[in-house]
mmCIF file of C-alpha atoms and ligand atoms in Angstrom:
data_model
loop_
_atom_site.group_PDB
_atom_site.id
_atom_site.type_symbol
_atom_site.label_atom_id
_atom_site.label_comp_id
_atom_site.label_asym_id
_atom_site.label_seq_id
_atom_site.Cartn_x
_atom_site.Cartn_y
_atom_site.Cartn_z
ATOM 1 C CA UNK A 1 13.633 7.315 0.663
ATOM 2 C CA UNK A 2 12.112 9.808 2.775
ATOM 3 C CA UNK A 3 11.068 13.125 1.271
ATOM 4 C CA UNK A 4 14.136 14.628 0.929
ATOM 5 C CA UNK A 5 14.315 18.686 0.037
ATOM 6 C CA UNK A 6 16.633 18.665 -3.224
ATOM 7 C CA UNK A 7 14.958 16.141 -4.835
ATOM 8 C CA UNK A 8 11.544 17.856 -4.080
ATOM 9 C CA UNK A 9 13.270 21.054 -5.474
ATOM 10 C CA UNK A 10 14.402 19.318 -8.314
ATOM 11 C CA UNK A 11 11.339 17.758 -8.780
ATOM 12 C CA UNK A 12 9.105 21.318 -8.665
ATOM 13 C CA UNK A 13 9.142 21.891 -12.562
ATOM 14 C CA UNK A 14 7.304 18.785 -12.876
ATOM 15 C CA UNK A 15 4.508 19.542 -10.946
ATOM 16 C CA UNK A 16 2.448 21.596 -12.361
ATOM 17 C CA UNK A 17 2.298 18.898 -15.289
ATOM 18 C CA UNK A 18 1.645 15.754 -12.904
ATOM 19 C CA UNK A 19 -0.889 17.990 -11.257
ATOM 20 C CA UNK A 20 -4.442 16.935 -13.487
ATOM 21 C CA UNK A 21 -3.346 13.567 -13.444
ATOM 22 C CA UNK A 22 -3.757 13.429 -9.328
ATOM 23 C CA UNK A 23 -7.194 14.854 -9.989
ATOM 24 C CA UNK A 24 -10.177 13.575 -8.286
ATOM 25 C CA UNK A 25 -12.515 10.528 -10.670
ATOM 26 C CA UNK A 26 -16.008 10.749 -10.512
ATOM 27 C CA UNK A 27 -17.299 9.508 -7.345
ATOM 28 C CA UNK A 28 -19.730 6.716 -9.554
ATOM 29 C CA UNK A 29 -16.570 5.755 -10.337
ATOM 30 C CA UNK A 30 -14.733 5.681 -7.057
ATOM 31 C CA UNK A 31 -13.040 1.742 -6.193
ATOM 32 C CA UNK A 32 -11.029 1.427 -3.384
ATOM 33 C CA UNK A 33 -9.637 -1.303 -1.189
ATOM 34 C CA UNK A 34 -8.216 -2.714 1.775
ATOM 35 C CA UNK A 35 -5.056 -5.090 1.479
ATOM 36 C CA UNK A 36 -3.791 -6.672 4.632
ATOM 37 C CA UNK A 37 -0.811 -8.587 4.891
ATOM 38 C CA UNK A 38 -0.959 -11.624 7.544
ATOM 39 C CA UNK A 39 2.055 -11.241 9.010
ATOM 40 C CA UNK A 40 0.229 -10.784 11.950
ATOM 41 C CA UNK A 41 -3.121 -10.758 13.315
ATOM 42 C CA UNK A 42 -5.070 -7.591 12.728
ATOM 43 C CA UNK A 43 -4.561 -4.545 14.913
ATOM 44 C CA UNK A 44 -5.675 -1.482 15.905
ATOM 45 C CA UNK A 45 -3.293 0.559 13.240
ATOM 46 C CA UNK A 46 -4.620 -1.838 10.838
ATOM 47 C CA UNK A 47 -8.659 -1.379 12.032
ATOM 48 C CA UNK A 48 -7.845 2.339 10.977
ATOM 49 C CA UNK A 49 -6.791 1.502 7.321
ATOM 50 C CA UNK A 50 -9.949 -0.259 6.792
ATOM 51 C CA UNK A 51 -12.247 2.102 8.365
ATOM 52 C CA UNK A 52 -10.605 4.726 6.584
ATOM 53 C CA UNK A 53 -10.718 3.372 3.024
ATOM 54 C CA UNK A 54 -14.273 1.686 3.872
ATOM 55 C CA UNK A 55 -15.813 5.010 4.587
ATOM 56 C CA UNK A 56 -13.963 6.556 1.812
ATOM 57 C CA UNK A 57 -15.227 4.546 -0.863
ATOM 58 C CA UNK A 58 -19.021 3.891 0.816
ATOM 59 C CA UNK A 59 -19.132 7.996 1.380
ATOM 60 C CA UNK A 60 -18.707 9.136 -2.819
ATOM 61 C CA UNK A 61 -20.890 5.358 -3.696
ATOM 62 C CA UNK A 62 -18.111 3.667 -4.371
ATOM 63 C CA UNK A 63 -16.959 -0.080 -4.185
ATOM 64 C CA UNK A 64 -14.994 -1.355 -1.658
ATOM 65 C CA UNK A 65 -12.832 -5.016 -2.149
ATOM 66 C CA UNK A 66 -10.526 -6.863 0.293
ATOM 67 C CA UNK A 67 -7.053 -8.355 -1.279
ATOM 68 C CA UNK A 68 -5.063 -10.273 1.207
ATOM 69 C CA UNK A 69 -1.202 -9.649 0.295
ATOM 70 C CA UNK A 70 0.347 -12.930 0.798
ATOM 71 C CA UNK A 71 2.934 -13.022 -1.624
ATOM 72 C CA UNK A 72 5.554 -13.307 1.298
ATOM 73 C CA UNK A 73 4.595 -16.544 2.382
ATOM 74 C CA UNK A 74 7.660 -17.192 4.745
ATOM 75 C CA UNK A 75 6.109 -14.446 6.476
ATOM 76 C CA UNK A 76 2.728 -15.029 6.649
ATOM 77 C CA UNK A 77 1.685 -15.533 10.587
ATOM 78 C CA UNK A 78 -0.562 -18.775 11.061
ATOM 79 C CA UNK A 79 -4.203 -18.101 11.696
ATOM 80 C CA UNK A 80 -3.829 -14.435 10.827
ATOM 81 C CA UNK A 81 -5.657 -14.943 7.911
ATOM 82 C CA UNK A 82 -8.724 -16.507 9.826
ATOM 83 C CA UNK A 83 -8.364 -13.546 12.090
ATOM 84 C CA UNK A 84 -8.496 -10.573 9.136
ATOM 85 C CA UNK A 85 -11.843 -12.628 8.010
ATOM 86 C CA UNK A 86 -13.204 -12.617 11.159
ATOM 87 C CA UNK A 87 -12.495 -9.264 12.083
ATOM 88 C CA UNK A 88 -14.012 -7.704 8.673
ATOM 89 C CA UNK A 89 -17.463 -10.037 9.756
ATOM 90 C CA UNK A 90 -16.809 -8.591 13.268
ATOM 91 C CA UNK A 91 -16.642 -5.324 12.431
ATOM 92 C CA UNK A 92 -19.370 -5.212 9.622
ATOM 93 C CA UNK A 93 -17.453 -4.696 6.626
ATOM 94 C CA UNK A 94 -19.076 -5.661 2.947
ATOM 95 C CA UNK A 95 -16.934 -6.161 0.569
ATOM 96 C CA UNK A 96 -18.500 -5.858 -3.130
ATOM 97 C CA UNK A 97 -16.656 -8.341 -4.565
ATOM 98 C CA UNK A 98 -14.997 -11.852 -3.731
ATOM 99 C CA UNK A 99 -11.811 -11.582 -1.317
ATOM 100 C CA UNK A 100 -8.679 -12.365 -3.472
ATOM 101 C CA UNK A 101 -5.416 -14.414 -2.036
ATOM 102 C CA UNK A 102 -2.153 -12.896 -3.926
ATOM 103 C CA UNK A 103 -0.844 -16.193 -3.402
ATOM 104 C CA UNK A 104 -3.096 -17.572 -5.743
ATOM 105 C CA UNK A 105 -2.337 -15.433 -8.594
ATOM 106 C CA UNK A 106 1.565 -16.001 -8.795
ATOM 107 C CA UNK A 107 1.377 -16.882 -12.597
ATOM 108 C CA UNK A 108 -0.239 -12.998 -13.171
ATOM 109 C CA UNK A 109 2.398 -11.687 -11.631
ATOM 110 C CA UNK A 110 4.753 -13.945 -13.788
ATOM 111 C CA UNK A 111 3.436 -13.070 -16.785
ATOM 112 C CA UNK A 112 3.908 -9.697 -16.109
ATOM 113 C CA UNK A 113 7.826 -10.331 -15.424
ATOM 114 C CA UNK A 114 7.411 -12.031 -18.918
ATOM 115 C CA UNK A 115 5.587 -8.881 -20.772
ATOM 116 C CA UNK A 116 8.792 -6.793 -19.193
ATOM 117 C CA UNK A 117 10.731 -9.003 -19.913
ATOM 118 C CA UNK A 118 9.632 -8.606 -23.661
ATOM 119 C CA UNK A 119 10.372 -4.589 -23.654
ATOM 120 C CA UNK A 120 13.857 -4.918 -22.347
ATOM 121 C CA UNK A 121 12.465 -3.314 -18.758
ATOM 122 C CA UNK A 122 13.579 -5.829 -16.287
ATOM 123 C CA UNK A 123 17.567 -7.670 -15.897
ATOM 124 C CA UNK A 124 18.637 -10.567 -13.444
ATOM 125 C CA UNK A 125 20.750 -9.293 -10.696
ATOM 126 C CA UNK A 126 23.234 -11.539 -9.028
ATOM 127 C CA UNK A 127 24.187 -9.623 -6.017
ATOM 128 C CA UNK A 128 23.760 -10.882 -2.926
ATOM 129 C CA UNK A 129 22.735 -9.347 0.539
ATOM 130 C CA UNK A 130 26.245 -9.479 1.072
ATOM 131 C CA UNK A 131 27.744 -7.688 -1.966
ATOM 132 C CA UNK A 132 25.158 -5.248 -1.620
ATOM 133 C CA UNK A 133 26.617 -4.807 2.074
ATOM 134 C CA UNK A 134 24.475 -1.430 3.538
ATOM 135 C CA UNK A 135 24.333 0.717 0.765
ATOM 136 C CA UNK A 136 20.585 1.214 0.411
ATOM 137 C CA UNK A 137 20.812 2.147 -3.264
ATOM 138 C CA UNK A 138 21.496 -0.147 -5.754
ATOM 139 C CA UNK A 139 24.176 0.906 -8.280
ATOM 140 C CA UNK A 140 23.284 -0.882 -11.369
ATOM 141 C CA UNK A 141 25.791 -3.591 -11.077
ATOM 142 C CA UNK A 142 24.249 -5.976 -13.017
ATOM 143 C CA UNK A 143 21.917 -4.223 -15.047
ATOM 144 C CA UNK A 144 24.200 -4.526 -18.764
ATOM 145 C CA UNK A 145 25.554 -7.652 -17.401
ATOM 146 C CA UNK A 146 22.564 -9.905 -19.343
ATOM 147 C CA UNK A 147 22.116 -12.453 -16.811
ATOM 148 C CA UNK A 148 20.039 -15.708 -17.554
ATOM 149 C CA UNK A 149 17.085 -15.143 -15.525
ATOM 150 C CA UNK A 150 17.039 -18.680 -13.883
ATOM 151 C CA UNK A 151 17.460 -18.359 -10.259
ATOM 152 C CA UNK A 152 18.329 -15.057 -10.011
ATOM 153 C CA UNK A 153 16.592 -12.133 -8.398
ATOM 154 C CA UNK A 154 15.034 -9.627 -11.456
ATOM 155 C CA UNK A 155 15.218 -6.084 -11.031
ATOM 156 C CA UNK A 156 13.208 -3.412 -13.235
ATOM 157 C CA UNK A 157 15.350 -0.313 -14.638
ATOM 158 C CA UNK A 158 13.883 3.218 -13.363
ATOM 159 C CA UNK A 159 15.066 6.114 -15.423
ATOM 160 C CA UNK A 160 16.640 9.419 -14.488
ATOM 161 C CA UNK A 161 13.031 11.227 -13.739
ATOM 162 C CA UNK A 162 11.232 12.828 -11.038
ATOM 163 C CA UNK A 163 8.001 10.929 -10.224
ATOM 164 C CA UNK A 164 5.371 13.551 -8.198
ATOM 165 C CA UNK A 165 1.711 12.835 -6.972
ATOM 166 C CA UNK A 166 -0.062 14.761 -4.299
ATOM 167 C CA UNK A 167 -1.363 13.074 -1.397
ATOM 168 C CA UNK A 168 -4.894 13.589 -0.185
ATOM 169 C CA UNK A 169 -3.802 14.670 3.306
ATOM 170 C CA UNK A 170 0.392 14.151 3.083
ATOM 171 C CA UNK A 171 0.893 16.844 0.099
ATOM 172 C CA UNK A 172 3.497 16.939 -2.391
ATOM 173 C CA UNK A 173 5.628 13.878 -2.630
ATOM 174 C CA UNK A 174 8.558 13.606 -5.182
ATOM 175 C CA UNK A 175 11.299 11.111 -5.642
ATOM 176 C CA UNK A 176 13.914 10.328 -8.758
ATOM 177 C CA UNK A 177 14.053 6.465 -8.482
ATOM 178 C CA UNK A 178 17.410 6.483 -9.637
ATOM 179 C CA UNK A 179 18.928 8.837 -7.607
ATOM 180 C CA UNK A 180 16.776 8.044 -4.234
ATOM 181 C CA UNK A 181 16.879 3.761 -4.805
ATOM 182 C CA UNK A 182 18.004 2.373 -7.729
ATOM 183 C CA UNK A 183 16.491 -0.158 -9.813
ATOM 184 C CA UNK A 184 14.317 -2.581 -7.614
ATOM 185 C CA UNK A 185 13.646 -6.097 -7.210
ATOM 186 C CA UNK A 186 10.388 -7.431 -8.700
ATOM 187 C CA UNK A 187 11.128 -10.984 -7.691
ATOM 188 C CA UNK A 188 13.731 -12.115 -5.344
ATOM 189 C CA UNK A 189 16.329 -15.115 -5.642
ATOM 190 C CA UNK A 190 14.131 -17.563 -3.632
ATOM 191 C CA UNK A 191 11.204 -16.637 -6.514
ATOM 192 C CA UNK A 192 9.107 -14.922 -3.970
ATOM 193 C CA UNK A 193 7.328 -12.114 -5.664
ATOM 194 C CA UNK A 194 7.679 -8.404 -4.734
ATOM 195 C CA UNK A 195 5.109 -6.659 -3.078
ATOM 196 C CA UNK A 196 5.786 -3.816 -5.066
ATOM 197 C CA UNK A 197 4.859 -5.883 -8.473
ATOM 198 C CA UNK A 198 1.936 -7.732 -6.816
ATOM 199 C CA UNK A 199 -0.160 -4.393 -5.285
ATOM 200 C CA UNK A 200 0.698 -2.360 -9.131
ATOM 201 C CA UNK A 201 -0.883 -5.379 -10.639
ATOM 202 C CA UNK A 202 -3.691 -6.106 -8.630
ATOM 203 C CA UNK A 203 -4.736 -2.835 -8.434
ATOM 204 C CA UNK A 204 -4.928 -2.280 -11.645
ATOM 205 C CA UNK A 205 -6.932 -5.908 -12.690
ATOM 206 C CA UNK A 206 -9.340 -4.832 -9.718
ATOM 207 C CA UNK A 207 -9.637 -1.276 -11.399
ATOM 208 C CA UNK A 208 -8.713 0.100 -7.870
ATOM 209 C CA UNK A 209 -9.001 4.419 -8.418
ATOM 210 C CA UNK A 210 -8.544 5.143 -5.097
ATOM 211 C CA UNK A 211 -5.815 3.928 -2.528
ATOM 212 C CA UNK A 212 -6.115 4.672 1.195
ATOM 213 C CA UNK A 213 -3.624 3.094 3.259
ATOM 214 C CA UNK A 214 -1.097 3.810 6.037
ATOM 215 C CA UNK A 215 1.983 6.655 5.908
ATOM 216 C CA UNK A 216 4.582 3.758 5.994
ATOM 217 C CA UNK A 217 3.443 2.941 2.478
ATOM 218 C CA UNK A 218 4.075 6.513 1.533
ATOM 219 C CA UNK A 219 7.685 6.098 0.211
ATOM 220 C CA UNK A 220 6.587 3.063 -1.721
ATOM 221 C CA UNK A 221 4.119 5.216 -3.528
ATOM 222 C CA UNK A 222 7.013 6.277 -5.936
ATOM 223 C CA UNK A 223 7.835 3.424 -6.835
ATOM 224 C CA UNK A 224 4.263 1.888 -7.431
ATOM 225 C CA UNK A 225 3.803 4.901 -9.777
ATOM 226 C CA UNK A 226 6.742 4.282 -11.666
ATOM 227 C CA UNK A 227 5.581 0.475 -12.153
ATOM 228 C CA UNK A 228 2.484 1.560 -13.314
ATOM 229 C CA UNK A 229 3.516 4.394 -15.639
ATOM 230 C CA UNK A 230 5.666 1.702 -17.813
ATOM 231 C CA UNK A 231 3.010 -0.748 -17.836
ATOM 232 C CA UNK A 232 0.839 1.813 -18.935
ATOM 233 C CA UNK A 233 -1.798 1.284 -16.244
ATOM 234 C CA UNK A 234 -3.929 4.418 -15.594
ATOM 235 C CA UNK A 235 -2.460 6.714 -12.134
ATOM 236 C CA UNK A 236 -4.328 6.209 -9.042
ATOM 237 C CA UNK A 237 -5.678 8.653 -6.427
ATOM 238 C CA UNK A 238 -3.710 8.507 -2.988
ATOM 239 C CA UNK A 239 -4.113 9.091 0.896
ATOM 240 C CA UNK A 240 -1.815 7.972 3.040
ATOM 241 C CA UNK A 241 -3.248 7.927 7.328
ATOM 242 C CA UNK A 242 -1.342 9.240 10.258
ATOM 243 C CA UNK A 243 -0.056 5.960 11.820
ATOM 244 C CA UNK A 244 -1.085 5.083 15.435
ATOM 245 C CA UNK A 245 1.849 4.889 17.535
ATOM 246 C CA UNK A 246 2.450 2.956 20.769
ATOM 247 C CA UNK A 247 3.057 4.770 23.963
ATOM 248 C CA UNK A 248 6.777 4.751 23.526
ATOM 249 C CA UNK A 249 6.383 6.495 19.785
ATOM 250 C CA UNK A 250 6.749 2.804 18.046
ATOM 251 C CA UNK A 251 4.199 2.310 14.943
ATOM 252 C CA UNK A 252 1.716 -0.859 15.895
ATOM 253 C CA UNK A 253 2.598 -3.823 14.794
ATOM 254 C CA UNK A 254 3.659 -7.196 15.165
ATOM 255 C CA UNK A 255 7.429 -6.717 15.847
ATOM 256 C CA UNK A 256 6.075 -4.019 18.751
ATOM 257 C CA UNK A 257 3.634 -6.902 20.448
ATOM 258 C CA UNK A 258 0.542 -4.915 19.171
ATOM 259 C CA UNK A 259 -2.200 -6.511 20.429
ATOM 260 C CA UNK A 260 -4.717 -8.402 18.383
ATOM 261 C CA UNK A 261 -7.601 -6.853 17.671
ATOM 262 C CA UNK A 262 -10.196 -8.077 20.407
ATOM 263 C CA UNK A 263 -13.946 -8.902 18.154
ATOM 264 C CA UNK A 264 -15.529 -8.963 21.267
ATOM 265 C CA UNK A 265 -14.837 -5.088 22.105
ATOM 266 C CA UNK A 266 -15.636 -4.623 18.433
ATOM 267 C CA UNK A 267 -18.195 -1.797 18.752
ATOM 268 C CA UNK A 268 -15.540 0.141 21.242
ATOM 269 C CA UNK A 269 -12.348 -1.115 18.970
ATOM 270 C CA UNK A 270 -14.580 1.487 16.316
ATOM 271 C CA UNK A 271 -16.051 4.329 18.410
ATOM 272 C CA UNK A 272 -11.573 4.571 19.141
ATOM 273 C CA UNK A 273 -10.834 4.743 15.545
ATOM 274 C CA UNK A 274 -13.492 6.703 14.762
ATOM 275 C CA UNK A 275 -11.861 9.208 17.478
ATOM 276 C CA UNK A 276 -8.368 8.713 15.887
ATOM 277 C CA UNK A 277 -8.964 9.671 12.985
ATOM 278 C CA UNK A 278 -11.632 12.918 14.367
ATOM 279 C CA UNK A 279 -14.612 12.302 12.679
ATOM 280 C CA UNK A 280 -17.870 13.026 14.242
ATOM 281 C CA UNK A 281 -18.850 10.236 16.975
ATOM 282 C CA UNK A 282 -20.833 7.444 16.763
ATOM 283 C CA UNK A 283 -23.794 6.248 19.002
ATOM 284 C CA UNK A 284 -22.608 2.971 20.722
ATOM 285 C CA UNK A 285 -24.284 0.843 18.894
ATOM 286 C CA UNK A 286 -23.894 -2.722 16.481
ATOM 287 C CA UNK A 287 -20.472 -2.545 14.981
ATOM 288 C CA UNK A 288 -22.437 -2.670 11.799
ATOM 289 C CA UNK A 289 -24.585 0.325 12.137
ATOM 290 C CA UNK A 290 -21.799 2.126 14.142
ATOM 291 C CA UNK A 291 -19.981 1.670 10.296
ATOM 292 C CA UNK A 292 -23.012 3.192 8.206
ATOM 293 C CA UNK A 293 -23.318 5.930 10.700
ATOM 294 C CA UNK A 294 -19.448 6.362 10.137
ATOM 295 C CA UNK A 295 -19.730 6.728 6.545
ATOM 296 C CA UNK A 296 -22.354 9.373 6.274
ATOM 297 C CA UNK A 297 -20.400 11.341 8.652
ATOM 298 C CA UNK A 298 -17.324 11.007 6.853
ATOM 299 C CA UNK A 299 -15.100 14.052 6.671
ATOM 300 C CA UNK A 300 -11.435 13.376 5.085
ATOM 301 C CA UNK A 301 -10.765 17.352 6.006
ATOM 302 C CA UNK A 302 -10.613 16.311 9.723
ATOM 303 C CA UNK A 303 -8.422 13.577 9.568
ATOM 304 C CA UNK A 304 -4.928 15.061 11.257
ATOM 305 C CA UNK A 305 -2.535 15.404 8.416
ATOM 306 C CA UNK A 306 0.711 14.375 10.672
ATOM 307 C CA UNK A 307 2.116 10.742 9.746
ATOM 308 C CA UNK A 308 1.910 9.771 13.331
ATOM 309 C CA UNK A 309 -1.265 9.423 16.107
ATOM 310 C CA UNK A 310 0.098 8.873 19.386
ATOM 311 C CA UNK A 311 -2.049 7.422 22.201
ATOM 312 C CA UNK A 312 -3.118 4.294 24.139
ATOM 313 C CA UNK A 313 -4.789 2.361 21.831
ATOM 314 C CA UNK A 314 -6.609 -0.929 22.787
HETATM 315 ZN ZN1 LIG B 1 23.147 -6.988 -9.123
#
């Protein structure tokens, strides 16, 4: 679901209309956040999502929380969550609030099923990986079918409409849900809940305004948006980073044997982000006050607006 031309034409009446609602809030009012998944130990694609949102939020006085998105818990990488913790101490982070485990909060995320449940928003869909064979959007199969719920997966209906924001450095993005994806899955067969449903939620309980995050989120963005629009949660402000690549053009990560950050090398691990993402440098210094310096240098207008940042990364 990749920006695609027609539906961005279709989509341009819209605009002007969703424009004020991607408007800036008043710094005072600025909360952001950085939400690992540990699927993996923390990299150095990852170390740029935190400094990024970090210097975001610290640079207009905002607050700043960590959420660790474990909903996936087949998934979830032993020790990696030891290793985010560490990292953030490492690297001088201060989160203003408590860190928060998704997996703890599974019955929020239910009752939310429940509430659209109550509105008629959300069907059980019986299809299986199989039946759904490669065809990446769903066809509504199930949705009039009325399904009992019980060990099924649960899809939420999306409507016929373009959904727009503008990105802080990506620009316009539009989608129609229906015509780009289908309905989605909110909670799978095997009861594991969505990330999708889990992020829209938490963000809005954490009264997140701000969300700074990687490109590869960018075509989930829609979708969030959507989510949030019929649970009637206020619209959020978004920038998605250039992703660092690996030499041969692969995006870091676990799959691609990206190496764990090293805390040891943590004030170099910065001064290369720092780099990355071409703000002003940093004296060498304590991770920590490397950070501060960081964020009263911070200048979004130099990050490079391209999705990808291709180099040799430690
Ligand atoms: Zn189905």
């Amino acid at each position: 679901m990749t920006v695609n031309d027609d539906t961005a034409e279709q989509c341009s009446a819209f605009v002007l209309q969703r424009n004020s609602l991607d408007g800036h809030v008043s710094p005072s009012h600025y909360t952001g956040r950085f939400a690992p998944s540990p699927t993996g130990p923390l990299h150095f694609g990852s170390l740029i999502t935190a400094v990024a949102s970090y210097c975001d939020a610290k640079s207009q006085q905002g607050k700043w929380f960590v959420r660790i998105e474990d909903t996936d818990i087949p998934r979830i990488y032993p020790d990696s969550e030891t290793h985010i913790l560490n990292s953030l101490d490492a690297f001088g982070f201060e989160p203003d609030d408590e860190i928060i485990f998704q997996r703890q909060r599974l019955s929020i995320y239910e009752d939310v099923i429940e509430q659209l449940k109550q509105k008629n928003l959300v069907y059980a869909c019986q299809c299986t990986r199989k039946m759904l064979g490669s065809n990446a959007i769903y066809q509504g199969t199930c949705r009039n079918l009325a399904l009992d719920f019980n060990n099924q997966a649960i899809r939420v209906k999306v409507s016929d409409e373009c959904i727009c924001f503008n990105d802080r450095l990506q620009g316009r993005h539009c989608s129609n849900l229906q015509h780009d994806l289908g309905d989605f899955v909110l909670k799978r067969r095997d009861g594991i809940i969505n990330y999708q449903l889990a992020v829209v939620v938490d963000d809005y309980l954490q009264g997140i305004t701000h969300v700074v995050r990687g490109a590869d989120l960018l075509d989930n963005t829609q979708r969030q948006i959507w989510l949030g629009q019929v649970l009637g949660y206020p619209r959020l402000s978004y920038m998605h980073l250039p992703l660092a690549m690996n030499a041969h053009g692969q995006k870091l990560s676990k799959q691609n044997l990206a190496q764990a950050l090293d805390l040891k090398q943590a004030p170099l691990l910065l001064a290369q982000v720092i780099e990355a993402l071409h703000q002003a440098p940093v004296e060498l210094d304590t991770a920590s006050n490397m950070l501060k310096q960081a964020v009263t240098q911070w200048n979004t207008h130099q990050i490079p607006h391209q999705t990808e940042l291709i180099g040799t990364f430690l």
